[in-house]
Backbone as a chain_set.jsonl record, in Angstrom:
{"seq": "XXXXXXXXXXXXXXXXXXXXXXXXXXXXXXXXXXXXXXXXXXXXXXXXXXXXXXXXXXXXXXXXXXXXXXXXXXXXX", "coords": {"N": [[0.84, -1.183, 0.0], [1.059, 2.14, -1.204], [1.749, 4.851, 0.359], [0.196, 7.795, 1.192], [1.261, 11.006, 1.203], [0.677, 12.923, 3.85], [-1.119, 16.544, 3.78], [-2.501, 19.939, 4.107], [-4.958, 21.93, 2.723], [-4.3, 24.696, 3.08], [-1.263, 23.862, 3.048], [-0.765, 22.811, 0.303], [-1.533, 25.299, -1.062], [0.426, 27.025, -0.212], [2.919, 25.697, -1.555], [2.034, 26.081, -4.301], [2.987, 29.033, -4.385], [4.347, 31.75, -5.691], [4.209, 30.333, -8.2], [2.527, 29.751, -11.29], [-1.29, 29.676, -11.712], [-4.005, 27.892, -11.894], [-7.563, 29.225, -11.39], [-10.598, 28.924, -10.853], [-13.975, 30.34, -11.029], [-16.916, 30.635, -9.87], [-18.396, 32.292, -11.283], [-17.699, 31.023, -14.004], [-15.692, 32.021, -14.838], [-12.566, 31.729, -15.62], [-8.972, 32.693, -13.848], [-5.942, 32.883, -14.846], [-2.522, 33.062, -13.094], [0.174, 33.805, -11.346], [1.101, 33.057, -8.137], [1.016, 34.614, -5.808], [-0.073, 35.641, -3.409], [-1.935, 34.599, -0.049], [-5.032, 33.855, 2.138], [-6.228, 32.617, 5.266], [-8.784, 32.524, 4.397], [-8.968, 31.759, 1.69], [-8.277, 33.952, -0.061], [-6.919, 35.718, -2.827], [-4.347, 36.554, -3.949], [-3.116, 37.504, -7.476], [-0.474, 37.408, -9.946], [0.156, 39.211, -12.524], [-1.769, 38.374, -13.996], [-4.193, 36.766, -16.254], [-7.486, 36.736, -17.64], [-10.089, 34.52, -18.896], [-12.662, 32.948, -20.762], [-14.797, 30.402, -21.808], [-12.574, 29.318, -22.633], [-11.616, 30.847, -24.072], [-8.72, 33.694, -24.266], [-9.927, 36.458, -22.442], [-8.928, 39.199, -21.645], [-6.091, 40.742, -20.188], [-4.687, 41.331, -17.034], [-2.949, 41.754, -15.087], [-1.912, 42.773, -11.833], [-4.28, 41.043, -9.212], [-7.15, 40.738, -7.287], [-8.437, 38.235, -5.936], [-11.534, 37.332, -4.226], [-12.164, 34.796, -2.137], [-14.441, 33.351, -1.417], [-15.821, 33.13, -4.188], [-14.196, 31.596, -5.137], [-14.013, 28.252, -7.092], [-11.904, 26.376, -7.663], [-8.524, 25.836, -7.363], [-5.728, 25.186, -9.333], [-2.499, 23.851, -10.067], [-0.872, 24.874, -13.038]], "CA": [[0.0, 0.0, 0.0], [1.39, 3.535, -0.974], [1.675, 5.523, 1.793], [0.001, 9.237, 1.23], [1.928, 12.594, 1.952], [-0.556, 14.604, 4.373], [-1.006, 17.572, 3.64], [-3.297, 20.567, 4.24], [-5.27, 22.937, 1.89], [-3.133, 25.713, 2.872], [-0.035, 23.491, 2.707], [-0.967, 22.98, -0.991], [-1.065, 26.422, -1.609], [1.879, 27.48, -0.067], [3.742, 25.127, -2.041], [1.874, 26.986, -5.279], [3.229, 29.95, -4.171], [5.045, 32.396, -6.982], [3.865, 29.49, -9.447], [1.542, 29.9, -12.132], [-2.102, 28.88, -10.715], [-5.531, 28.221, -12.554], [-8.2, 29.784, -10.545], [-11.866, 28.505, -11.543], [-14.894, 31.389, -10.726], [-18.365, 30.277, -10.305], [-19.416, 32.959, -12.62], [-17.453, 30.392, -15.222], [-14.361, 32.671, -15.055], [-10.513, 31.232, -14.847], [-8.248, 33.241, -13.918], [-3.987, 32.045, -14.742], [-1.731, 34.256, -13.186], [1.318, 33.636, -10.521], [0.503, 32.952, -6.952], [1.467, 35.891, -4.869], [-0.172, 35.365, -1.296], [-2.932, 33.937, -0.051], [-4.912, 34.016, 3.445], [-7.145, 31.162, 5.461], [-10.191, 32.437, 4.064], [-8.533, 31.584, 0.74], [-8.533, 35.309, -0.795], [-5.877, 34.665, -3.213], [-3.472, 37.74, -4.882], [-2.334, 36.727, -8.444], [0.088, 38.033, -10.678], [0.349, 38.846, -14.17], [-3.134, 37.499, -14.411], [-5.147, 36.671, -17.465], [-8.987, 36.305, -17.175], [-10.266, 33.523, -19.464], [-13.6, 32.875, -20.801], [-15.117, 29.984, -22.833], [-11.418, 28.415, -23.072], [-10.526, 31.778, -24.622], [-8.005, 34.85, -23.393], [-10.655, 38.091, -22.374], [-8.382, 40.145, -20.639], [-5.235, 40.844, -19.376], [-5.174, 42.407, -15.791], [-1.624, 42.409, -13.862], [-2.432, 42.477, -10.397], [-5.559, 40.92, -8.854], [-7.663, 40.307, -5.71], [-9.682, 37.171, -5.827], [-12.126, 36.751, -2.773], [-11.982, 32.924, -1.597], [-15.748, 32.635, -1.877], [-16.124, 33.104, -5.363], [-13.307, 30.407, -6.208], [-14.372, 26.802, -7.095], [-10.814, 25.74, -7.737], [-7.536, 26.637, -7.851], [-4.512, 23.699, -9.752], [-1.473, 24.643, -11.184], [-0.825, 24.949, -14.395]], "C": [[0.889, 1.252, 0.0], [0.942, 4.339, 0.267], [1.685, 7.235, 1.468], [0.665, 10.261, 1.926], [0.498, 13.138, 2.297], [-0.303, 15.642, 4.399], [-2.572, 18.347, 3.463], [-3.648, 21.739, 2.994], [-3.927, 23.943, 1.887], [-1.785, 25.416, 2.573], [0.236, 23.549, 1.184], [-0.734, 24.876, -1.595], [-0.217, 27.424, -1.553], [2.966, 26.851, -0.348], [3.742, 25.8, -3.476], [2.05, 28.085, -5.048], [4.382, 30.495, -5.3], [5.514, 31.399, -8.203], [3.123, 29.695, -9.748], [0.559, 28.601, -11.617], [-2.867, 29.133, -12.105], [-6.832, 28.365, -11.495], [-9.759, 29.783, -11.376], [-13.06, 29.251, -10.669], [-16.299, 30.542, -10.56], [-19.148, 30.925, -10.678], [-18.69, 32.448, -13.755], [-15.99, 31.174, -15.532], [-13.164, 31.802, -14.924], [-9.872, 32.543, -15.193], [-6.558, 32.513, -13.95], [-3.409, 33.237, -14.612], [-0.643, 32.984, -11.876], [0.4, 33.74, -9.455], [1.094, 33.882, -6.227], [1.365, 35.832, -3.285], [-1.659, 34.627, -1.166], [-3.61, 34.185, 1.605], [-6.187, 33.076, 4.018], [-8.151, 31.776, 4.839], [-9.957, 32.261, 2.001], [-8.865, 32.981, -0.687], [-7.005, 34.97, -1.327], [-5.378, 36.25, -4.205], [-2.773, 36.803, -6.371], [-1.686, 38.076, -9.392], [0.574, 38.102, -12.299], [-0.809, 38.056, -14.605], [-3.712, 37.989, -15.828], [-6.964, 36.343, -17.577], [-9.389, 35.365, -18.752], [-11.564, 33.122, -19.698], [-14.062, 31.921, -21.989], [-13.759, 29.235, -23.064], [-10.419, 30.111, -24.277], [-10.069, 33.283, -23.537], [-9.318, 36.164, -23.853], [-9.381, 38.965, -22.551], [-6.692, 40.063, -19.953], [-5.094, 41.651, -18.175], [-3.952, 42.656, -15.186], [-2.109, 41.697, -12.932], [-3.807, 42.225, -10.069], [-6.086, 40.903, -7.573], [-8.511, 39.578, -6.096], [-10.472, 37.145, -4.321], [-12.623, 35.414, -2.871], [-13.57, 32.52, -2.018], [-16.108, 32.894, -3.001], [-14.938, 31.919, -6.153], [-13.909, 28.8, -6.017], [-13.143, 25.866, -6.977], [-9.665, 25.932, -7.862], [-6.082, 25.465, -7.989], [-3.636, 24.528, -10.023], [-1.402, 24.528, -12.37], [-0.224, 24.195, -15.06]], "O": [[1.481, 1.519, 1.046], [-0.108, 4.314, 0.909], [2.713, 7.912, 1.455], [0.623, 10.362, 3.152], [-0.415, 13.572, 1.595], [0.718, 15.995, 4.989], [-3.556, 17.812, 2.952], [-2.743, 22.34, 2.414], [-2.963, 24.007, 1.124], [-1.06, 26.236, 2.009], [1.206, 24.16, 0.737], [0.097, 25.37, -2.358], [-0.02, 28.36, -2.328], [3.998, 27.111, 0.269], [4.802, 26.119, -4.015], [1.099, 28.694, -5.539], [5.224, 29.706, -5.729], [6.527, 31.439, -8.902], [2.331, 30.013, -8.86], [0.84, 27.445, -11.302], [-2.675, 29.953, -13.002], [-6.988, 27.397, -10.75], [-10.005, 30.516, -12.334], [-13.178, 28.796, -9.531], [-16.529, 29.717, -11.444], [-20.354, 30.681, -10.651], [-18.806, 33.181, -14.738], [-15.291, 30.821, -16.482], [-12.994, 31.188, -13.871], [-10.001, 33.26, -16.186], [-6.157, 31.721, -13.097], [-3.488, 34.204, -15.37], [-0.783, 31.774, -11.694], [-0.716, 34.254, -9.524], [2.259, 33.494, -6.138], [2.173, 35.915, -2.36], [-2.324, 34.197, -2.109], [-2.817, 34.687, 2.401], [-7.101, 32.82, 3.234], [-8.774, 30.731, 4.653], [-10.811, 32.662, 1.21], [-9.436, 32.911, -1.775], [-6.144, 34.315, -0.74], [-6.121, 36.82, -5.003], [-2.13, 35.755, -6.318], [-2.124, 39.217, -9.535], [1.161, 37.277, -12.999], [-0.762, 37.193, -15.481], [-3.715, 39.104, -16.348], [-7.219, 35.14, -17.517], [-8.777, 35.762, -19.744], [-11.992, 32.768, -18.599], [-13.856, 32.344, -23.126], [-13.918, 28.334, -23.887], [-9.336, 30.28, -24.836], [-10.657, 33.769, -22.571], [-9.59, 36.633, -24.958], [-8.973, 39.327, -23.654], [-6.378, 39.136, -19.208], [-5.433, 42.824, -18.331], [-3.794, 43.782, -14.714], [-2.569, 40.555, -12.926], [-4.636, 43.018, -10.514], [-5.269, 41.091, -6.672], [-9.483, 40.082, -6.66], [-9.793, 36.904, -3.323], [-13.463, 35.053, -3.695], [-13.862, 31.591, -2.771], [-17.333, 32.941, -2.89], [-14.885, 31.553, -7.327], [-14.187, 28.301, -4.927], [-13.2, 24.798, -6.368], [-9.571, 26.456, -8.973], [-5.511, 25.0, -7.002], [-3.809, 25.733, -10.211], [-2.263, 23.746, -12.774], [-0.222, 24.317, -16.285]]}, "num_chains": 1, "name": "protein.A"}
């Protein structure tokens, strides 16, 4: 039997830290930008972000502020 690394939400995302993240909206948005900071209520700073719609590039933005309750998901890239 493989033997699982435990690890915590936040551990996860302080491992994606100043790595390129995908950040899934439940108004259907992704955002891909760099991981910048993050805080327990999972409000999430990204950098060099791109907003994404339909599988295609909207927007380019720079700097962002995500608030945690509007994210469904957030992988790396």
């Amino acid at each position: 039997m493989l033997k699982m690394e435990q690890s915590r939400p936040l551990d996860m995302l302080n491992r994606a830290r100043n790595n390129t993240v995908l950040v899934d909206l439940k108004n259907g948005l992704r955002y891909v930008g760099k991981l910048q900071a993050f805080d327990i209520h999972i409000n999430v700073v990204l950098e060099e972000a791109e907003e994404h719609k339909d599988g295609e590039l909207k927007r380019k933005l720079g700097n962002v502020f995500i608030r945690g309750d509007t994210i469904i998901t957030i992988s790396p890239a």
